[in-house]
Short mmCIF file of C-alpha atoms and ligand atoms in Angstrom, two decimals:
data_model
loop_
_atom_site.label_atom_id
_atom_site.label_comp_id
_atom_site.label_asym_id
_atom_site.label_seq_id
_atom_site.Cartn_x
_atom_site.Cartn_y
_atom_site.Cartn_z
CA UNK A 432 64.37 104.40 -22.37
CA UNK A 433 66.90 101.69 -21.10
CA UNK A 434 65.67 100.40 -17.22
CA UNK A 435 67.57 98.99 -14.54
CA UNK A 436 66.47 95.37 -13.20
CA UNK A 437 67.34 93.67 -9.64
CA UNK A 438 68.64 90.35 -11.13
CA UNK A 439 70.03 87.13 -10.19
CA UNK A 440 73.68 86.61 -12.02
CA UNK A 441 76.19 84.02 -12.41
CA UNK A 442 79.36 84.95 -13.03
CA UNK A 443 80.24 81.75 -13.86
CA UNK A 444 83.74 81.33 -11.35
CA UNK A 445 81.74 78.54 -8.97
CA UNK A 446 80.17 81.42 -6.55
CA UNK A 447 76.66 81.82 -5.60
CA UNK A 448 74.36 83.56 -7.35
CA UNK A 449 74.71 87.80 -7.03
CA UNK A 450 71.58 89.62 -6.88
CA UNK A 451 72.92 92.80 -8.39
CA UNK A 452 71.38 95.87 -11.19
CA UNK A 453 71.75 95.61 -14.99
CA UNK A 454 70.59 97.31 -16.71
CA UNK A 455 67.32 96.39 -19.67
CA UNK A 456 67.16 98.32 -22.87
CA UNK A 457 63.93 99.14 -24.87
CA UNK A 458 63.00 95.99 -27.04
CA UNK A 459 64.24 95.75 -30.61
CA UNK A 460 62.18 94.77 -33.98
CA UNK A 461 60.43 91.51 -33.13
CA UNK A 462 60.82 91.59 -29.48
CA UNK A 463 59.11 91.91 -26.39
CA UNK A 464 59.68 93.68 -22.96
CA UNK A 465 58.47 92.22 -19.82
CA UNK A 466 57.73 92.29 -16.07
CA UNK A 467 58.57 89.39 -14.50
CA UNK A 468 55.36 88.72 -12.01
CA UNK A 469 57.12 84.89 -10.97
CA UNK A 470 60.55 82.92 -12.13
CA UNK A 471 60.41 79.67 -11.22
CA UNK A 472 63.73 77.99 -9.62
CA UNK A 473 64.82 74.92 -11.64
CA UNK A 474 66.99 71.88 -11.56
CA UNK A 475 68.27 73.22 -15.03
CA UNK A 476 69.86 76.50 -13.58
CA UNK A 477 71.23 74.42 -10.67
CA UNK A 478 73.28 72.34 -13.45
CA UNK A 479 74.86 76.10 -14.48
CA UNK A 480 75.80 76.92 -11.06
CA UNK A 481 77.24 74.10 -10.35
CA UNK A 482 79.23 74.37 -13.45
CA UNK A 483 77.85 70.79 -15.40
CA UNK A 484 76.61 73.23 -18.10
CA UNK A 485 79.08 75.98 -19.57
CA UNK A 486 77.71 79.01 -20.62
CA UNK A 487 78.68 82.52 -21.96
CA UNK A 488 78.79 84.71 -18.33
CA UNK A 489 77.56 86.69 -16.62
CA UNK A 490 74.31 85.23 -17.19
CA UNK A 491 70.97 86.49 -15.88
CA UNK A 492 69.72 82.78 -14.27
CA UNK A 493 66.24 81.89 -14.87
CA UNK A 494 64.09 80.34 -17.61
CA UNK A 495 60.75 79.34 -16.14
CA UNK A 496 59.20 82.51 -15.68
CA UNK A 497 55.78 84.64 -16.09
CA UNK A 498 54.75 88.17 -16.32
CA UNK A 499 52.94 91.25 -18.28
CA UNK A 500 54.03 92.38 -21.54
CA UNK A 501 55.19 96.02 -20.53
CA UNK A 502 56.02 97.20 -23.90
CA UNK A 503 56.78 95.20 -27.77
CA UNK A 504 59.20 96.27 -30.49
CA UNK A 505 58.04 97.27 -34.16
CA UNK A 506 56.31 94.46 -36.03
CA UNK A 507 55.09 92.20 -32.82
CA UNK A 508 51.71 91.29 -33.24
CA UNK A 509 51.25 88.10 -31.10
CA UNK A 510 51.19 90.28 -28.24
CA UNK A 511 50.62 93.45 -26.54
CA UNK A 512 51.23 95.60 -23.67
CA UNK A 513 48.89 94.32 -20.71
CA UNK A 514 49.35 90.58 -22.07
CA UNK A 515 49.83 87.93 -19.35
CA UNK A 516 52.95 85.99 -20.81
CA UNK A 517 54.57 83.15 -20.28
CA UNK A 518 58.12 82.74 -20.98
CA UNK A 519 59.19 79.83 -23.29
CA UNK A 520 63.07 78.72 -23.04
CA UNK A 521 62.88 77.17 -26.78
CA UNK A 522 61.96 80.58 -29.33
CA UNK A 523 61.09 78.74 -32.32
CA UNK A 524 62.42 80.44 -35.38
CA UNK A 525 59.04 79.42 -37.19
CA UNK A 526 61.08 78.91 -40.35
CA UNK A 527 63.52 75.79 -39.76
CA UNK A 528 62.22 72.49 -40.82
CA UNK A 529 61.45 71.31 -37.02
CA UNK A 530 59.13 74.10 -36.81
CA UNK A 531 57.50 73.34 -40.28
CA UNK A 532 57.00 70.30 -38.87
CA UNK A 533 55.65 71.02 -35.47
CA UNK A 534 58.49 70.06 -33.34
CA UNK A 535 59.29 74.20 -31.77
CA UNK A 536 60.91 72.04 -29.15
CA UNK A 537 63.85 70.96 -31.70
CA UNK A 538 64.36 74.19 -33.57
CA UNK A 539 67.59 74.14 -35.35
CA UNK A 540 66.86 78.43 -36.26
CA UNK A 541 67.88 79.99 -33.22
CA UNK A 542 70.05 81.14 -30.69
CA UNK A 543 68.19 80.23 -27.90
CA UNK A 544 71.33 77.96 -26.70
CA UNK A 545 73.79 80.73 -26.64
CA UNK A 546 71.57 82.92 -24.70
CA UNK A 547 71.35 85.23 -27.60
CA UNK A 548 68.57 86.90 -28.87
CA UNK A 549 67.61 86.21 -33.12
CA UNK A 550 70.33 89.41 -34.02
CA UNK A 551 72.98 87.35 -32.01
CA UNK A 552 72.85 90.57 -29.23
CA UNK A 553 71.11 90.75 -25.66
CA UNK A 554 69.27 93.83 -24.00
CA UNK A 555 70.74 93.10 -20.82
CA UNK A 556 74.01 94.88 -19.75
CA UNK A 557 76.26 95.95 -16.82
CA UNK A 558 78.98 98.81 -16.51
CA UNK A 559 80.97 95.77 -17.76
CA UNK A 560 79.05 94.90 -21.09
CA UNK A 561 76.47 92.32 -22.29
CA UNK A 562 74.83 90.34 -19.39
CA UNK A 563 73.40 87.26 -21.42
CA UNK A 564 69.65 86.13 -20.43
CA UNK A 565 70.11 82.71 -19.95
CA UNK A 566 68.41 80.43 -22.62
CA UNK A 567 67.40 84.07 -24.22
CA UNK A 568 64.96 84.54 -21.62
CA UNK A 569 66.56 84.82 -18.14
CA UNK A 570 63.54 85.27 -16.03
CA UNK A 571 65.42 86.01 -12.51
CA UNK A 572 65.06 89.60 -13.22
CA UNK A 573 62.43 92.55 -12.53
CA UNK A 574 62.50 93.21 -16.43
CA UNK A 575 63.90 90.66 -19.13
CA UNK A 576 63.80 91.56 -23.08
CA UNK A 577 62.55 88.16 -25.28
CA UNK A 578 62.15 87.36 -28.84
CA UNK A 579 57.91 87.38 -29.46
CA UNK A 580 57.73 83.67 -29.96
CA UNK A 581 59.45 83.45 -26.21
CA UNK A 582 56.05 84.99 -25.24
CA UNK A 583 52.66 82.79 -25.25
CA UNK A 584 49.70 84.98 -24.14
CA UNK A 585 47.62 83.12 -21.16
CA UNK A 586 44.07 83.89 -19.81
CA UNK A 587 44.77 86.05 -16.55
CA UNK A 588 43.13 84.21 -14.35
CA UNK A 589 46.21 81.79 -14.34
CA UNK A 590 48.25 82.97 -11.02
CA UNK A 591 52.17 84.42 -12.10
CA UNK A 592 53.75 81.66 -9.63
CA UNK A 593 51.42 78.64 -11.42
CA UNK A 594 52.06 80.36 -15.08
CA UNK A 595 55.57 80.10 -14.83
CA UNK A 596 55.82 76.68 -13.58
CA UNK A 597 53.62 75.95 -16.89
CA UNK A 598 56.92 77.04 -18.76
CA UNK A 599 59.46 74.67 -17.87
CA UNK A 600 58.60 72.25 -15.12
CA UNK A 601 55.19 71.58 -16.28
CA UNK A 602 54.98 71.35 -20.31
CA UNK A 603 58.21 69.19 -19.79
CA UNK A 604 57.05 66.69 -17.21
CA UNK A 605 53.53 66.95 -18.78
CA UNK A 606 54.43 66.85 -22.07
CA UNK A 607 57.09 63.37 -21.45
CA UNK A 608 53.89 61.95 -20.56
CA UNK A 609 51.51 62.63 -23.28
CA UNK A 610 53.43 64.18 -25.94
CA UNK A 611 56.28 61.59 -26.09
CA UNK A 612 55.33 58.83 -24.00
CA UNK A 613 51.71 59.05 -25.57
CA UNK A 614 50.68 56.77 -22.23
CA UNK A 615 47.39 55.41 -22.59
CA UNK A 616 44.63 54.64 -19.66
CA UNK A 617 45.72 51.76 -17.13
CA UNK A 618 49.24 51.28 -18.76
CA UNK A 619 51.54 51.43 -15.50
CA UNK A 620 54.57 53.76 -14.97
CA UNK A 621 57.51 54.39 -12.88
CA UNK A 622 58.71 57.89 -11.93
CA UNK A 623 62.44 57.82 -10.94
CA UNK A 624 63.39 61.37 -8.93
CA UNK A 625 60.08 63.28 -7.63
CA UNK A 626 61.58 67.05 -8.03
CA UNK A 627 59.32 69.67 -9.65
CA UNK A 628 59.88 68.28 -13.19
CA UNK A 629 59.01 64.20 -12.04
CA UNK A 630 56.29 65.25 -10.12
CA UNK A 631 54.95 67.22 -13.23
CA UNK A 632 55.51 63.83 -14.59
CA UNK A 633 53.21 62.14 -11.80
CA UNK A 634 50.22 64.68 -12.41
CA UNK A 635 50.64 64.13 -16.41
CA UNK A 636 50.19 60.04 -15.43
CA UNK A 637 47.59 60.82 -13.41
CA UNK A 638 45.70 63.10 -16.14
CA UNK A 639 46.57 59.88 -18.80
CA UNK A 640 44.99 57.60 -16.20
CA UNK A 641 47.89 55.77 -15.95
CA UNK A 642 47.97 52.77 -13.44
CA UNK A 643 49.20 51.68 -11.27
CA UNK A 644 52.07 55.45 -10.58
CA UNK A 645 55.12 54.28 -9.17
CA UNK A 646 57.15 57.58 -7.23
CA UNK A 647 60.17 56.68 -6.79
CA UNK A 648 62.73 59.78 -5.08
CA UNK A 649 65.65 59.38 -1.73
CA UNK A 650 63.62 61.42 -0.51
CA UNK A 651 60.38 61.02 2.14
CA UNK A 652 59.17 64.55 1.13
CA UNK A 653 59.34 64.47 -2.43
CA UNK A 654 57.35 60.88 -2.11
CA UNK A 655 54.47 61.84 0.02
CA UNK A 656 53.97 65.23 -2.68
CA UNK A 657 53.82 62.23 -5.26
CA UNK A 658 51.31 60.70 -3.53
CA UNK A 659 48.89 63.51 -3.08
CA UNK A 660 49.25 64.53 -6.92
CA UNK A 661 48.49 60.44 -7.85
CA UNK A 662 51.08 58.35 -6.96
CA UNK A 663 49.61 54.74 -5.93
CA UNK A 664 52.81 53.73 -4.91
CA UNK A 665 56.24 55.08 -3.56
CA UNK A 666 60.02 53.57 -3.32
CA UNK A 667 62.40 54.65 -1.63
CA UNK A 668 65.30 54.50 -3.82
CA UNK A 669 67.68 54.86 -0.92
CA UNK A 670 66.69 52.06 1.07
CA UNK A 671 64.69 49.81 -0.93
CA UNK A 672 65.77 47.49 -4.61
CA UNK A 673 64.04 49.63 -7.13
CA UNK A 674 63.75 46.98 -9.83
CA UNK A 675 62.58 44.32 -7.67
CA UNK A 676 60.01 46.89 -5.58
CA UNK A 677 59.10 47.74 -9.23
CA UNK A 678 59.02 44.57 -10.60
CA UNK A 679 56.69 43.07 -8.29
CA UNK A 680 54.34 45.92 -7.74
CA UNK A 681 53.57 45.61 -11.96
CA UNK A 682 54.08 42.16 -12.08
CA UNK A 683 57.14 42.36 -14.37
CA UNK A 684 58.00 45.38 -15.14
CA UNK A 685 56.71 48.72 -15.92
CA UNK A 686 55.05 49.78 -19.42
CA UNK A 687 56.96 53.25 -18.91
CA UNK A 688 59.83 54.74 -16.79
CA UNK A 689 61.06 57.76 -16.28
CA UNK A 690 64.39 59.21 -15.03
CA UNK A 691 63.82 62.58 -14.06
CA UNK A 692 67.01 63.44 -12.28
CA UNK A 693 70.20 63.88 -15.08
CA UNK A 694 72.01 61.18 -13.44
CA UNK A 695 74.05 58.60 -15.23
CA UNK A 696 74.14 55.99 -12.86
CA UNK A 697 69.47 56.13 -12.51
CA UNK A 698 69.65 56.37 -16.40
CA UNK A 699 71.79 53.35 -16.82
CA UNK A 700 68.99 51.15 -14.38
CA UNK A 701 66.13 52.88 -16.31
CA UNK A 702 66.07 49.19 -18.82
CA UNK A 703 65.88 47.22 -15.49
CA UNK A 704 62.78 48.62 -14.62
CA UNK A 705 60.40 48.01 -17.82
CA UNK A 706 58.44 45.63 -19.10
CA UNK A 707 59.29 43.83 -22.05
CA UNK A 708 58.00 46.24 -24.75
CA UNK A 709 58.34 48.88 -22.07
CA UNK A 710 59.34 52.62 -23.12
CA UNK A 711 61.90 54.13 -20.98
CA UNK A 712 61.52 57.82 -21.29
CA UNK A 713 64.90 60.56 -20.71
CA UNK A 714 63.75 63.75 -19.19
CA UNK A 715 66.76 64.46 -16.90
CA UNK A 716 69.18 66.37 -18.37
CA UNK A 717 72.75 65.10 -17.12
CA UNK A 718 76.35 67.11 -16.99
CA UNK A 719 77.90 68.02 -20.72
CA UNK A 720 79.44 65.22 -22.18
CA UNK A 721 77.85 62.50 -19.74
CA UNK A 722 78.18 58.77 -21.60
CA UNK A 723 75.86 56.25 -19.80
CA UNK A 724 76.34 52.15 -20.68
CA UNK A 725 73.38 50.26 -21.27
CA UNK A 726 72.88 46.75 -21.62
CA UNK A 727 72.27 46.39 -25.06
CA UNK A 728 70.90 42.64 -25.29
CA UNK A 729 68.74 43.17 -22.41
CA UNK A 730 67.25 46.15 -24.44
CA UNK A 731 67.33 44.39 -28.27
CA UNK A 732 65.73 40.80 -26.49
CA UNK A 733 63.29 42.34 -24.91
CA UNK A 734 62.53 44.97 -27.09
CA UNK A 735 63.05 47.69 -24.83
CA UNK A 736 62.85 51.94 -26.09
CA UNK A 737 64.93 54.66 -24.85
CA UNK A 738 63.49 57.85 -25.72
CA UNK A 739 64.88 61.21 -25.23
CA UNK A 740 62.58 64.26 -24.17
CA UNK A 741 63.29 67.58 -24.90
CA UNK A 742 60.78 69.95 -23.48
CA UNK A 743 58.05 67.55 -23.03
CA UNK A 744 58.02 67.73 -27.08
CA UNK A 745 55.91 70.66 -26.44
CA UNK A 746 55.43 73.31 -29.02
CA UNK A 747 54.80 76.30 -26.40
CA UNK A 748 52.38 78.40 -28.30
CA UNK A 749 50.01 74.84 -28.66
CA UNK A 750 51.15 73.70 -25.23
CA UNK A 751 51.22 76.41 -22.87
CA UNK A 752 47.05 77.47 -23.47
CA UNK A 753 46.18 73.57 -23.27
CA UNK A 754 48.02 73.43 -19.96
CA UNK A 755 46.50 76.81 -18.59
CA UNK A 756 42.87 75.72 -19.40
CA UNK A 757 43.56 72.63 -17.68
CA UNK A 758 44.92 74.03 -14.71
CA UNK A 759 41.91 76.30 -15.09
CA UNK A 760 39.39 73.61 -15.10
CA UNK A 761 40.95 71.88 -11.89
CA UNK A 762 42.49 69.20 -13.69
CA UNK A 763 45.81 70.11 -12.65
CA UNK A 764 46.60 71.07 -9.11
CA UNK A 765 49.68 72.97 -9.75
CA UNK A 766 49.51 75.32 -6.69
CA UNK A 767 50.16 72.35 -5.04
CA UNK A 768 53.16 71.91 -6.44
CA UNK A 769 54.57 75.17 -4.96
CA UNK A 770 56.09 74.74 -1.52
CA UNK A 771 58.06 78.13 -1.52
CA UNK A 772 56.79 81.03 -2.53
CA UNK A 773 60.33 83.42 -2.38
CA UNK A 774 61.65 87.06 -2.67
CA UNK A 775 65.05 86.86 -5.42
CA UNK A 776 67.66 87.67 -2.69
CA UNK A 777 66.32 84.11 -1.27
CA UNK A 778 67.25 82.36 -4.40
CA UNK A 779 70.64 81.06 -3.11
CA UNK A 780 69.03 79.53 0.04
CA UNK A 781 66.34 77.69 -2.88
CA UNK A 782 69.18 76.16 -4.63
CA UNK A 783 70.79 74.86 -0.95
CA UNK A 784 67.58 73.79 -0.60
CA UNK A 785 67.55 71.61 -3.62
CA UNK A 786 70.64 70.01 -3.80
CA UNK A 787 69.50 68.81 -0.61
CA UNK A 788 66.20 67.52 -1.55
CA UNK A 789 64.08 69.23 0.93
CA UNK A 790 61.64 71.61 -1.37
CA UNK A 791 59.19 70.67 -4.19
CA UNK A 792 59.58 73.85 -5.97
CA UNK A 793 60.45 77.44 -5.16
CA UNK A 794 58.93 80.01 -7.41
CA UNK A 795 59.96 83.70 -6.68
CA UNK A 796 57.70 86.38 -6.74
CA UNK A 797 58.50 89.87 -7.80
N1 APR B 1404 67.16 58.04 -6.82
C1 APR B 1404 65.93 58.61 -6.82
N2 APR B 1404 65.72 59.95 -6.70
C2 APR B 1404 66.80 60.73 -6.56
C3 APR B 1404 68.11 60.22 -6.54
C4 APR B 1404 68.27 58.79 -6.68
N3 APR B 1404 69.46 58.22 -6.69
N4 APR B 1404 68.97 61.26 -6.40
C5 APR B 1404 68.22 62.38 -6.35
N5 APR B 1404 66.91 62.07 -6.43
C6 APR B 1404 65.75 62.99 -6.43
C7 APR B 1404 65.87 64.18 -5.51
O1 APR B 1404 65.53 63.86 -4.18
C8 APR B 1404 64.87 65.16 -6.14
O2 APR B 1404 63.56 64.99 -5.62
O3 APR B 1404 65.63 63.57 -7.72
C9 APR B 1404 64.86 64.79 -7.63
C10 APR B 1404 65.48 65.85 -8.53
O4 APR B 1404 64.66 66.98 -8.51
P1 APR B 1404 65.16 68.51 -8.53
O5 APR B 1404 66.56 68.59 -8.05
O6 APR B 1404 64.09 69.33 -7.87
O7 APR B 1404 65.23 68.86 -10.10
P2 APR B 1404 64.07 69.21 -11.16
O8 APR B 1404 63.89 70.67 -11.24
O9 APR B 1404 62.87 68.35 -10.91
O10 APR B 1404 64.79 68.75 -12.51
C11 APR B 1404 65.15 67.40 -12.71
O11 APR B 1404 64.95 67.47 -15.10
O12 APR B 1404 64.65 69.12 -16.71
C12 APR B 1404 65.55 68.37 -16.01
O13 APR B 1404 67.48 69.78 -15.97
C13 APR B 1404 66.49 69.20 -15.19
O14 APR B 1404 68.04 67.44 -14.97
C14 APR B 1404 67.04 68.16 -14.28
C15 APR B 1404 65.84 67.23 -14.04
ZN1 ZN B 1405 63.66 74.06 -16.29
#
């Protein structure tokens, strides 16, 4: 029996976001029906909004979320009604050679992208038509429909708000740390933008043992949160030379950086701030088509990396239970990291509140 779900859409002609019905059918063969308990609010969905990212509209926003399995199509056996879920933004096909080969994160075998579910339809609809869950998921809704591998089971214990930060902000800042950056004890690091994802990037530096954690954000907020998740130091990248700040505090340059905003202009300085030998990791994702100009000798002589990060390289179903147990065992404060706990007709206000910098992260709660 099709349900109706209070949702959070973009219609995709510059306006806010409208909290407004659609309406969720059952779930089909191989998919999953669930209750949104949290949905986390993320820089990603601010990129749609502000129109950096086009996608097919309306679109349900949303793709960091947690909740119960309420009810699974024929042939799901991962898991069943009751389950505590959390949503994964990246449904690996489990077929395509990225999947053979561990890397869910750079599945070539689904649809995820086009906000389509594997049969290339949605559950979601208005008196309109199809409403399209963004990044097949779209977890700013009472009830969202996902493909099975979209759902990783996770001990109950783990809090809604906390669980869905574990899928986005947390297996990608996390996983940039110690599934691409593979930072080892005592190397040092620079974090360049402190939002939800960087500081995710700060706690994974701080679980490596990293040393010493350079914060660096415009922001007087976001830096004192870095500090209190492991930060030793913070720069103000408003008022202070970043490279030289960095540069001195390391003694040369750092052994890792990462720009954790999207923007061209940080990722172009990202070089500037390593170490010879240094890795300079990519976790911000910026506007379609964005070109940035590096300079190449300075990378080739000193035998500088640029690595992309996609998803913290995480493979959710490996990821998402390593991260929970952690979080279980203390070694990850991520209720911390939660400085607004909000009902969905407050989403707008959480996306003001980002583009101007003054909120670690906003997780609504249903
Ligand atoms: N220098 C340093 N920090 C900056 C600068 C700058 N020039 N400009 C902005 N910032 C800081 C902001 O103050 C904020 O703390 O960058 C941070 C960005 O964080 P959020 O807007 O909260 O975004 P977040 O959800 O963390 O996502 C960041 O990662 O996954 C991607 O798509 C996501 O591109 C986005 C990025
Ligand atoms: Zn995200």
């Amino acid at each position: 029996m099709p349900r109706t779900a209070m949702a959070a859409v973009h219609d995709g002609d510059g306006s806010e976001l409208k909290v407004r019905e659609v309406t969720v059918d059952d779930p089909g063969p191989g998919e999953v029906l669930v209750r949104l308990g949290a949905s986390g609010v993320c820089g990603s969905d601010r990129h749609v909004i502000d129109g950096e990212w086009t996608l097919p509209t309306p679109t349900v926003l949303g793709h960091e979320g947690a909740g119960v399995v309420e009810a699974v199509g024929a042939g799901v056996t991962d898991v069943a009604p009751g389950d505590n879920v959390i949503l994964s933004w990246c449904y690996p096909c489990r077929r395509c050679r990225a999947c053979a080969a561990g890397k869910a994160w750079a599945c070539t075998g689904t649809r995820s992208g086009e906000c389509l579910l594997p049969d290339g339809g949605t559950r979601l609809s208005d008196e309109n038509g199809m409403v399209y869950p963004y990044l097949a998921v779209g977890t700013m809704s009472e009830y969202t429909v996902v493909p099975e591998s979209a759902a990783v089971r996770v001990p109950a214990e783990v809090p809604f708000d906390v669980a869905s930060l574990i899928g986005c902000s947390i297996a990608t800042g996390v996983g940039a740390v110690v599934n691409n950056a593979r930072v080892p004890a005592g190397a040092s690091a620079a974090v360049v933008g402190c939002g939800g994802v960087g500081l995710a990037v700060v706690m994974g530096l701080t679980l490596a043992g990293a040393y010493p954690i350079i914060a660096v954000d415009t922001a007087e907020e976001k830096l004192a949160a870095a500090r209190s998740f492991g930060a030793t130091h913070t720069v103000r990248a408003d008022k202070e030379p970043v490279a030289t700040v960095v540069g001195e505090i390391t003694g040369g340059g750092a052994d890792h950086a990462f720009e954790v905003i999207g923007r061209v202009e940080t990722i172009e300085t990202l070089p500037s701030l390593l170490a010879p030998g240094g890795v300079g990791v990519l976790v911000g994702l910026p506007p379609e088509g964005a070109r940035a100009g590096i300079d190449v000798l300075e990378l080739a002589e000193a035998g500088k990396t640029l690595v992309g990060s996609n998803y913290g390289g995480a493979v959710p179903s490996l990821d998402f239970p390593r991260l929970a147990d952690l979080y279980l065992a203390g070694r990850l404060p991520l209720d911390s990291l939660i400085s607004h706990r909000i009902r969905l007709d407050e989403v707008n206000d959480a996306f003001d509140a980002m583009r101007a910098g003054t909120r670690t992260r906003s997780v609504i709660v249903f």
